[in-house]
mmCIF file of C-alpha atoms in Angstrom:
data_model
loop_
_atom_site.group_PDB
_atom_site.id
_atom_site.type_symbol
_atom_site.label_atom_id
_atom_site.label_comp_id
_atom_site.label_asym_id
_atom_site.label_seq_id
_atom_site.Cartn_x
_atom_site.Cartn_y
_atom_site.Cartn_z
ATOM 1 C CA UNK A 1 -128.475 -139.363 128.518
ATOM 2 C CA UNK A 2 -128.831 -142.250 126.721
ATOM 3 C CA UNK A 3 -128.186 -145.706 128.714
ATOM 4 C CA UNK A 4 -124.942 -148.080 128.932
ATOM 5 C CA UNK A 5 -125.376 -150.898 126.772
ATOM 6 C CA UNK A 6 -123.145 -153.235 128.081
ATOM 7 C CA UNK A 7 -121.300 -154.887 124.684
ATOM 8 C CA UNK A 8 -121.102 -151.619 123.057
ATOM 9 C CA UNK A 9 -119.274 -150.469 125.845
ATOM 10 C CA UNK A 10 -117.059 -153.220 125.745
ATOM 11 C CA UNK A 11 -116.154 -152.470 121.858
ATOM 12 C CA UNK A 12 -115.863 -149.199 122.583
ATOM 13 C CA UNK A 13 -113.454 -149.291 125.146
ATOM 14 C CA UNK A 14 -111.396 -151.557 123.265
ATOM 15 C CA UNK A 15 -111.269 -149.162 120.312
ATOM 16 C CA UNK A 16 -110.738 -146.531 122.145
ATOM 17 C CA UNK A 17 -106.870 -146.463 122.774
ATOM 18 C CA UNK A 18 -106.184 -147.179 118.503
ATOM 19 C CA UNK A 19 -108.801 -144.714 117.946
ATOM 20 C CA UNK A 20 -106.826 -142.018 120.028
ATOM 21 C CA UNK A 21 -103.477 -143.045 118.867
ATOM 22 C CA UNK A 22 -104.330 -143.341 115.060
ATOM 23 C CA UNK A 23 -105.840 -139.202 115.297
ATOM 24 C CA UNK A 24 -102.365 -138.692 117.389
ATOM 25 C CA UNK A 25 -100.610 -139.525 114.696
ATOM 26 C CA UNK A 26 -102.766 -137.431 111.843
ATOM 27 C CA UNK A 27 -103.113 -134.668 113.970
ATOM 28 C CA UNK A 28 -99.277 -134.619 113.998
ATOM 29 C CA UNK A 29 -98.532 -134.581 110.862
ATOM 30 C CA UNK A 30 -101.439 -131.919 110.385
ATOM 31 C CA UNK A 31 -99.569 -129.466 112.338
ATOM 32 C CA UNK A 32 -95.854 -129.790 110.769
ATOM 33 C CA UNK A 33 -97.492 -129.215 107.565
ATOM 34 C CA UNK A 34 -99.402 -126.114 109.302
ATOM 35 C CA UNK A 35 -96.479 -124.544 110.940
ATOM 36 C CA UNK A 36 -94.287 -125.358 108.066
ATOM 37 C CA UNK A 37 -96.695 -123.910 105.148
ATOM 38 C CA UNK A 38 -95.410 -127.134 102.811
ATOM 39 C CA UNK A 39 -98.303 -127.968 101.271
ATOM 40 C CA UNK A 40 -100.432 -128.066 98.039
ATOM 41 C CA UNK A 41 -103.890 -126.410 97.613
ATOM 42 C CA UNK A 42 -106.116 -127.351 95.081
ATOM 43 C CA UNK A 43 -110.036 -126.332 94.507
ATOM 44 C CA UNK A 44 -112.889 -129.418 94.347
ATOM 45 C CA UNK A 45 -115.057 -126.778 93.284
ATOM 46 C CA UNK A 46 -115.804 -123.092 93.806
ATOM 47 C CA UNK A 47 -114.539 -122.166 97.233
ATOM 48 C CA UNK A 48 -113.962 -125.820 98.420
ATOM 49 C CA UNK A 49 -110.331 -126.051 98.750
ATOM 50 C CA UNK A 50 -108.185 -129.613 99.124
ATOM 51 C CA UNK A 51 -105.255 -129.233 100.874
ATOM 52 C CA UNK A 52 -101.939 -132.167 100.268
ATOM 53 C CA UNK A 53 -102.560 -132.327 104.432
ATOM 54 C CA UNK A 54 -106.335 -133.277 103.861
ATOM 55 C CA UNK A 55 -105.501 -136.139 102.230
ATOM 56 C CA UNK A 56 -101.990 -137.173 104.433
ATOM 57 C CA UNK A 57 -104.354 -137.505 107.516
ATOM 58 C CA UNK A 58 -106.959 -139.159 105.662
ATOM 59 C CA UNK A 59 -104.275 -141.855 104.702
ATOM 60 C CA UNK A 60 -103.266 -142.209 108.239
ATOM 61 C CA UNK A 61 -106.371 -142.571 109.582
ATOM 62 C CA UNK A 62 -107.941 -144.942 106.679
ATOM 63 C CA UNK A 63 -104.550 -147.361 107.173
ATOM 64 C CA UNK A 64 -105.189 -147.569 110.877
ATOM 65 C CA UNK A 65 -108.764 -147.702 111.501
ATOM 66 C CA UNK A 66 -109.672 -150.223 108.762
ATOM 67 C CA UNK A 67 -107.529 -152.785 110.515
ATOM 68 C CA UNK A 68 -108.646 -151.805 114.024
ATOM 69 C CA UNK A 69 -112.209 -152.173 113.085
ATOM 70 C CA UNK A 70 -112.530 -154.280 109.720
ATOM 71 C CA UNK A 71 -116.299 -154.699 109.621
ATOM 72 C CA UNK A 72 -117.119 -150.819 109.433
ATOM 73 C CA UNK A 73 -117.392 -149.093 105.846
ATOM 74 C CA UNK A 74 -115.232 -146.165 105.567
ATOM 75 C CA UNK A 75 -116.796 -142.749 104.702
ATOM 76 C CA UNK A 76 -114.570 -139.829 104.385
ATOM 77 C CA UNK A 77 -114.927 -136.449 102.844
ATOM 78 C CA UNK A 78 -111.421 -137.184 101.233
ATOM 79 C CA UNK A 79 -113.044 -140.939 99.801
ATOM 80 C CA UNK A 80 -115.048 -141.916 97.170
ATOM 81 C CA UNK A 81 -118.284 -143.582 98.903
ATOM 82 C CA UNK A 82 -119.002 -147.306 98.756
ATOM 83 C CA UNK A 83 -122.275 -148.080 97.256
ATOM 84 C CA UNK A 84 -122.545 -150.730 99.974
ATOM 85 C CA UNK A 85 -122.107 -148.671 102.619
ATOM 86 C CA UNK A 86 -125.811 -148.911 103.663
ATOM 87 C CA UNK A 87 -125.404 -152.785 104.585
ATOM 88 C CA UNK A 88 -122.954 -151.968 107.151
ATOM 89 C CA UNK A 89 -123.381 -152.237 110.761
ATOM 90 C CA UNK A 90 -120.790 -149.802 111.587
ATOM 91 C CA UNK A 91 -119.107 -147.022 110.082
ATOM 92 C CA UNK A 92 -115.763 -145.189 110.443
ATOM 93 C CA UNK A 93 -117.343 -141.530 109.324
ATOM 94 C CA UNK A 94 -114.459 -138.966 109.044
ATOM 95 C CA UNK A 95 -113.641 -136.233 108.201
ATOM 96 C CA UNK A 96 -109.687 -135.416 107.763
ATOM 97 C CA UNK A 97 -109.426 -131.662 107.894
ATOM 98 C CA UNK A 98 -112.474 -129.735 109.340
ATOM 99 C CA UNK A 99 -112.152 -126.377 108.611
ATOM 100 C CA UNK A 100 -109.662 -126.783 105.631
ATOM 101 C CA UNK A 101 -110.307 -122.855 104.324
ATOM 102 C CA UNK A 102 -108.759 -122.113 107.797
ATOM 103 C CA UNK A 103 -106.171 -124.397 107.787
ATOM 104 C CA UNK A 104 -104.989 -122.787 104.293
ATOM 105 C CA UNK A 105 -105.379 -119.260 105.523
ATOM 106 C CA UNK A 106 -103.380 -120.090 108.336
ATOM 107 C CA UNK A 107 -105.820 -119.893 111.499
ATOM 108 C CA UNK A 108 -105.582 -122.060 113.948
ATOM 109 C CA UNK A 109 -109.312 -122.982 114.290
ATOM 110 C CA UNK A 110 -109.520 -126.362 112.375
ATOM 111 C CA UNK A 111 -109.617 -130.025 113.582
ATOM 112 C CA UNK A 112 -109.725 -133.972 112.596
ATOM 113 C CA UNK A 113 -113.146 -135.634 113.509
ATOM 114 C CA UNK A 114 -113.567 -138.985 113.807
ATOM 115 C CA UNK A 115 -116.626 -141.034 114.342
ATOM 116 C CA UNK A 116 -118.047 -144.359 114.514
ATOM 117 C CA UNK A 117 -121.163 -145.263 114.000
ATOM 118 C CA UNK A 118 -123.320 -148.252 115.180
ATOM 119 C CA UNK A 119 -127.055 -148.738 113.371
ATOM 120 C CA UNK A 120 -127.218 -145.305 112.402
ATOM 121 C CA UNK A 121 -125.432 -144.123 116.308
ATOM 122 C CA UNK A 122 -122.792 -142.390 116.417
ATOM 123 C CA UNK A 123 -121.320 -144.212 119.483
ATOM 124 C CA UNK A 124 -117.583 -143.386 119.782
ATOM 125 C CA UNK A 125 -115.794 -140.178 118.241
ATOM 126 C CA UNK A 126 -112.726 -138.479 118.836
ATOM 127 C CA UNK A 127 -111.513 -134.656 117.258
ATOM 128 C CA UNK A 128 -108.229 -133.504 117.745
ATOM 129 C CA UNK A 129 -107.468 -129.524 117.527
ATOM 130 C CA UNK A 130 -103.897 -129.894 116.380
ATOM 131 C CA UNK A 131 -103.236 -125.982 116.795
ATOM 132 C CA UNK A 132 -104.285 -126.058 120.031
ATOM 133 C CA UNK A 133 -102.349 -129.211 121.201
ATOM 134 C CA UNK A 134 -105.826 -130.376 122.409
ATOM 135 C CA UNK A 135 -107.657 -134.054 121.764
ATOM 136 C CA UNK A 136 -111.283 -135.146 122.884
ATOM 137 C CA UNK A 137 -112.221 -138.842 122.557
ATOM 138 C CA UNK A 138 -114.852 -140.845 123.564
ATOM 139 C CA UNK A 139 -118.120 -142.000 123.339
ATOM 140 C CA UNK A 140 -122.031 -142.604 125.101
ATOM 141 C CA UNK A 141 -120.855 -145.289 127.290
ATOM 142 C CA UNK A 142 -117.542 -144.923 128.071
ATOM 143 C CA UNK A 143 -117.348 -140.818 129.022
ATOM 144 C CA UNK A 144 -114.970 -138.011 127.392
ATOM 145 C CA UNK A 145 -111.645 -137.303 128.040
ATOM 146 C CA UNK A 146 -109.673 -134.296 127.004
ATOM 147 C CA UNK A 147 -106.359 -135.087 126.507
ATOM 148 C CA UNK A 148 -103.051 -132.801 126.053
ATOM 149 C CA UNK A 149 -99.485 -132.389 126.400
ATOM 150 C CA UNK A 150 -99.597 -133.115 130.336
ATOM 151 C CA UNK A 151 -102.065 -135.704 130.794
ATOM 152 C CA UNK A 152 -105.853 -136.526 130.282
ATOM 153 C CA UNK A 153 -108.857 -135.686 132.373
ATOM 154 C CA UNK A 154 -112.487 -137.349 132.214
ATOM 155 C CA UNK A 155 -114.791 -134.429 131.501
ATOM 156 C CA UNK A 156 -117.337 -133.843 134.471
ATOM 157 C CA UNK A 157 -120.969 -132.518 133.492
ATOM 158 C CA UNK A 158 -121.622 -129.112 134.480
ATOM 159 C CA UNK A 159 -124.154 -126.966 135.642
ATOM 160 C CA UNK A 160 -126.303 -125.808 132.751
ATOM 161 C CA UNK A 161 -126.495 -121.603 132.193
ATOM 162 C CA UNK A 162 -129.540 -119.819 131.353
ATOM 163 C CA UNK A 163 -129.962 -119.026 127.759
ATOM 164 C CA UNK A 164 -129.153 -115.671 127.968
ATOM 165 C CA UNK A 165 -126.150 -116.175 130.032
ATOM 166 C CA UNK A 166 -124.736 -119.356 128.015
ATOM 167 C CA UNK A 167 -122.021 -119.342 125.761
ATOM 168 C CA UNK A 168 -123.362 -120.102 122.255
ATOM 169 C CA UNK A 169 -120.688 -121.225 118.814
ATOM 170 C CA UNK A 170 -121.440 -120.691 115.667
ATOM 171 C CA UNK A 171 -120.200 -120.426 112.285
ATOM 172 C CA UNK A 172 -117.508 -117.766 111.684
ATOM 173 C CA UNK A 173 -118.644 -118.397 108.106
ATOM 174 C CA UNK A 174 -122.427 -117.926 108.870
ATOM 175 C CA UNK A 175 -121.598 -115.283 111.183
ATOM 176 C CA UNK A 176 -119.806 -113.356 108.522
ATOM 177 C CA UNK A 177 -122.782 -113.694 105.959
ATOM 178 C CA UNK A 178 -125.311 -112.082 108.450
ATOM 179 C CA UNK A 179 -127.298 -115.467 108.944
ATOM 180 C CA UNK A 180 -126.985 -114.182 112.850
ATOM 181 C CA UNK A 181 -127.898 -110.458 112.520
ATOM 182 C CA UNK A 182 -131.643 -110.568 113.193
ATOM 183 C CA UNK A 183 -133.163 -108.946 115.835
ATOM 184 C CA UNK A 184 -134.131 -112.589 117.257
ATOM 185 C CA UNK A 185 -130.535 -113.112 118.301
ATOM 186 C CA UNK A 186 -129.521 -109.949 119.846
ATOM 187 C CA UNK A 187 -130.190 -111.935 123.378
ATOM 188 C CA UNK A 188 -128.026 -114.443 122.919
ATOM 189 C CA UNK A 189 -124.288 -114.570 123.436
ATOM 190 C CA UNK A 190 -122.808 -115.423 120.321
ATOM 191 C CA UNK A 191 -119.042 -116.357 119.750
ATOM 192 C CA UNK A 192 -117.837 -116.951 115.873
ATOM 193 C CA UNK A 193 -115.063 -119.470 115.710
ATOM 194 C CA UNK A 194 -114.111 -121.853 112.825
ATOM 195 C CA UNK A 195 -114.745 -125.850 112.101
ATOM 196 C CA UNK A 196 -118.421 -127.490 113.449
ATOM 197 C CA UNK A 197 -116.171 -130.120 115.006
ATOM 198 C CA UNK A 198 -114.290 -128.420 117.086
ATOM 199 C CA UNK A 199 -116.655 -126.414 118.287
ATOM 200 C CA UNK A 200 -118.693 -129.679 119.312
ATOM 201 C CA UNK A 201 -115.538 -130.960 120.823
ATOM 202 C CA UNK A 202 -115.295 -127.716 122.632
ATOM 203 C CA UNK A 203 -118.940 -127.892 124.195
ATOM 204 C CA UNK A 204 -118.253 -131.352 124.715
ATOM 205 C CA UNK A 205 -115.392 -130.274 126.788
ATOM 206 C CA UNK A 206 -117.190 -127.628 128.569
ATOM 207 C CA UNK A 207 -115.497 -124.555 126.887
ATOM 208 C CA UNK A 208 -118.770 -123.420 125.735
ATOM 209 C CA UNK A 209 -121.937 -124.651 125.840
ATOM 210 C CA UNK A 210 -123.560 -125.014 123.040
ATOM 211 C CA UNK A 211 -123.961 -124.776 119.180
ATOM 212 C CA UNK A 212 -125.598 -123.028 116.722
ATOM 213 C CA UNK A 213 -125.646 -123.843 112.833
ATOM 214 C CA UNK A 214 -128.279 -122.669 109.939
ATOM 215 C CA UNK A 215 -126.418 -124.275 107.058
ATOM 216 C CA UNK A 216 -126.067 -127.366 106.048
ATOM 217 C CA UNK A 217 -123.516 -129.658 107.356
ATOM 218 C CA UNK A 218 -121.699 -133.175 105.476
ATOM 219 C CA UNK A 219 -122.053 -136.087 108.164
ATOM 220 C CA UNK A 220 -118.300 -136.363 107.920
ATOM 221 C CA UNK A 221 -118.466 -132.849 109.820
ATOM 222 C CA UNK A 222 -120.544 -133.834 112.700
ATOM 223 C CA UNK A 223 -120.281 -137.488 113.468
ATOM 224 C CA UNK A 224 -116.951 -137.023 115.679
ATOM 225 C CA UNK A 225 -117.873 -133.943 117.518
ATOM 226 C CA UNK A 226 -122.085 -135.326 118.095
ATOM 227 C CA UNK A 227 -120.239 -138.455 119.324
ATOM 228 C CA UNK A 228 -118.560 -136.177 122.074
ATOM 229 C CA UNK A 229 -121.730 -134.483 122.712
ATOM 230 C CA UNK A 230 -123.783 -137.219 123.641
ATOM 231 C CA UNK A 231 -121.065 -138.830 125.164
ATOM 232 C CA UNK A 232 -120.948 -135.452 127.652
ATOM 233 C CA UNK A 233 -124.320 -136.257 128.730
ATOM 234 C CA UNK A 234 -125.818 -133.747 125.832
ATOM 235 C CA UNK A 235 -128.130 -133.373 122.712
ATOM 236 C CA UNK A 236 -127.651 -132.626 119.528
ATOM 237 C CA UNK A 237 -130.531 -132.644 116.880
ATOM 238 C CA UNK A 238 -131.328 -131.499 113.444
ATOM 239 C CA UNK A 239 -134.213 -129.990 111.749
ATOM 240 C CA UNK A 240 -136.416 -132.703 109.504
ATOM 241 C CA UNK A 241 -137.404 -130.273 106.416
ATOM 242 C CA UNK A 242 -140.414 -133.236 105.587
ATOM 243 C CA UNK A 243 -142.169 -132.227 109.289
ATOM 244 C CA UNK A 244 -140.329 -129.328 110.857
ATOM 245 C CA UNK A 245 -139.570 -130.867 113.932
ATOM 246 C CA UNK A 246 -136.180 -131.278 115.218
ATOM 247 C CA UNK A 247 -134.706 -134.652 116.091
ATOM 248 C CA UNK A 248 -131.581 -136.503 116.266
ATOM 249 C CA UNK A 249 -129.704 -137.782 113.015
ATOM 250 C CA UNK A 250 -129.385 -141.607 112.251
ATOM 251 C CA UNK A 251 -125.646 -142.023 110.419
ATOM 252 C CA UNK A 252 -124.285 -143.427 107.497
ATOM 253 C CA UNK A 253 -128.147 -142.523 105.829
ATOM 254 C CA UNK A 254 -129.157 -142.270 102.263
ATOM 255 C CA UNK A 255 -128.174 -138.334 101.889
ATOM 256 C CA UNK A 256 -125.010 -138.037 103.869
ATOM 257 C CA UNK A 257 -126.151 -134.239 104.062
ATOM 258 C CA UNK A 258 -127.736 -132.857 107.439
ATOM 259 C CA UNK A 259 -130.121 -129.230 107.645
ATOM 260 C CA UNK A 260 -129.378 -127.650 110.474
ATOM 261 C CA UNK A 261 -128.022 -128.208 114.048
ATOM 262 C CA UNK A 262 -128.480 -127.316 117.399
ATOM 263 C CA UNK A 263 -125.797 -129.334 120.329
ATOM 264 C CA UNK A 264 -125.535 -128.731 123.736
ATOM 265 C CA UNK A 265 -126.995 -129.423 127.110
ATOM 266 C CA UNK A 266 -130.559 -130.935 127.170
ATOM 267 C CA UNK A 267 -132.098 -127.834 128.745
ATOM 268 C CA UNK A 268 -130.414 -125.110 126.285
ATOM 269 C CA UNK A 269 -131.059 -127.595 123.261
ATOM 270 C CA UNK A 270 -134.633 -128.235 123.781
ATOM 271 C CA UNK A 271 -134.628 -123.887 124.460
ATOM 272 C CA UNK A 272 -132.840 -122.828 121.545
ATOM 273 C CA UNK A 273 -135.275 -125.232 119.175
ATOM 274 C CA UNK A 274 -138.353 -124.294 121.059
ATOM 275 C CA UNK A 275 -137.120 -120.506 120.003
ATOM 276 C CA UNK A 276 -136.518 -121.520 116.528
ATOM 277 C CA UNK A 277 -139.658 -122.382 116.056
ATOM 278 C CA UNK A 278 -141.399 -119.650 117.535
ATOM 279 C CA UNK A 279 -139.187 -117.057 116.084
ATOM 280 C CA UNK A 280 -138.602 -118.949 112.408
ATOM 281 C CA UNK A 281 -135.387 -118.909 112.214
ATOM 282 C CA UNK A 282 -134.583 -119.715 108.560
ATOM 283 C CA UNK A 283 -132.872 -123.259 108.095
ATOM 284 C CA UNK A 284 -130.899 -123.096 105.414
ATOM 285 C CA UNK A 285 -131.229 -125.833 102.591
ATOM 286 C CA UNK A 286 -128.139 -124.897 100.274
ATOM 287 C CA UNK A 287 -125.231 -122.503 101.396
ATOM 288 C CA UNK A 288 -125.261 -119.171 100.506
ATOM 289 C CA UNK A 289 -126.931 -115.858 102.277
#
């Protein structure tokens, strides 16, 4: 767990409340368009759909969180990027509708991430699962929360499962290709369910306890739900394709585009890359099979 820092916690718990009330506010307007099917659905390219909700929370969020924070660069899956963004201390990275192919298909299993990042940290995050009437927020010095219809509660660490006995997200997408069906992961207890950020949120929450993922994932996807995880007392790396090692993400860099992930406790993070690289399991550098 990584130490208090005493000013960031101070920032942090003074964003905190806007934070929760500006994805409050997306992630109800999210759900009326849901449960009322009245909305538009465009393609940004083969198989990456654009929903009219995508970019109503995106306009929530941006018109809040730009004045609660003025400083950070905004970076959105919904925005075009600055070219500046690089000089910025901080960064709001978000992204509006994780899991939008669900959303459109009309399962439940999508959510808004939020994240911001300090020098490359993802230090505060918050990722509401509309559907589910759930919110997580928080951050590495200030604790997680789950909040919902009758209250909040400050999420307590856990005691961590043996590999074989914890249970492990992944992709429903992955899943479906077969990325999972090798004979290396017939020992582990694998549950498909859709959107990386929720299921971060999830583990972050201690409905699961950890995460798998082979393909690769948009920073927008992660920032919100790693934010959780670390925040939880737990790990989350990625796999450096230059050395082969895994380690933990800096933000808001050059390529905005991560290889891998693994997120969890500690103990089942450092276990699940230590069997990566003894079994080789394949990493994934585009999508596809």
């Amino acid at each position: 767990m990584l130490p208090v820092d005493r000013e960031r916690k101070e920032l942090c718990e003074s964003l905190l409340p806007g934070l929760i009330d500006a994805i409050q506010k997306a992630a109800a307007e999210v759900q009326r368009l849901f449960l009322s099917r009245s909305f538009a659905v465009s393609e940004k390219g083969p198989g990456d759909l654009l929903t009219s909700a995508d970019l109503a929370s995106n306009d929530i969020l941006h018109n809040a969180l730009t004045k609660l924070l003025p400083e950070a660069v905004w970076i959105s899956e919904e925005s075009a990027q600055s070219e500046a963004r690089q000089s910025y201390r901080f960064a709001w990275i978000v992204d509006p509708i994780d899991g939008t192919k669900e959303f459109a298909g009309g399962i439940p299993e999508y959510s808004i991430s939020v994240g911001l990042v300090a020098d490359g940290l993802p230090i505060l995050g918050a990722v509401a699962l509309p559907a589910e009437g759930l919110l997580f927020a928080g951050g590495i010095d200030v604790g997680v929360f789950e909040l919902h219809e009758k209250g909040r509660r400050r999420i307590q660490s856990t005691v961590t499962p043996a590999l074989n006995e914890a249970s492990i997200l992944v992709s429903s997408t992955e899943f479906k290709k077969g990325v999972f069906e090798d004979a290396v992961f017939a020992d582990l207890r694998l549950h498909p369910t859709g959107s990386v950020a929720r299921k971060l949120a999830l583990i972050a929450g201690g409905r699961g306890d950890a995460n798998i993922s082979l393909y690769p994932k948009n920073e927008w996807d992660i920032c919100g739900g790693i934010a959780l995880v670390l925040g939880a007392g737990g790990k989350a790396l990625h796999l450096n394709l230059e050395t082969l090692e895994w380690e933990a993400h800096r933000f808001n860099a050059a390529s905005l585009l991560t290889y891998g992930l693994i997120a969890g406790s500690p103990d089942l993070v450092d276990a699940l890359c230590k069997r990566q690289q003894e079994e080789r399991w394949p990493v994934r550098r585009e999508y596809g099979r």
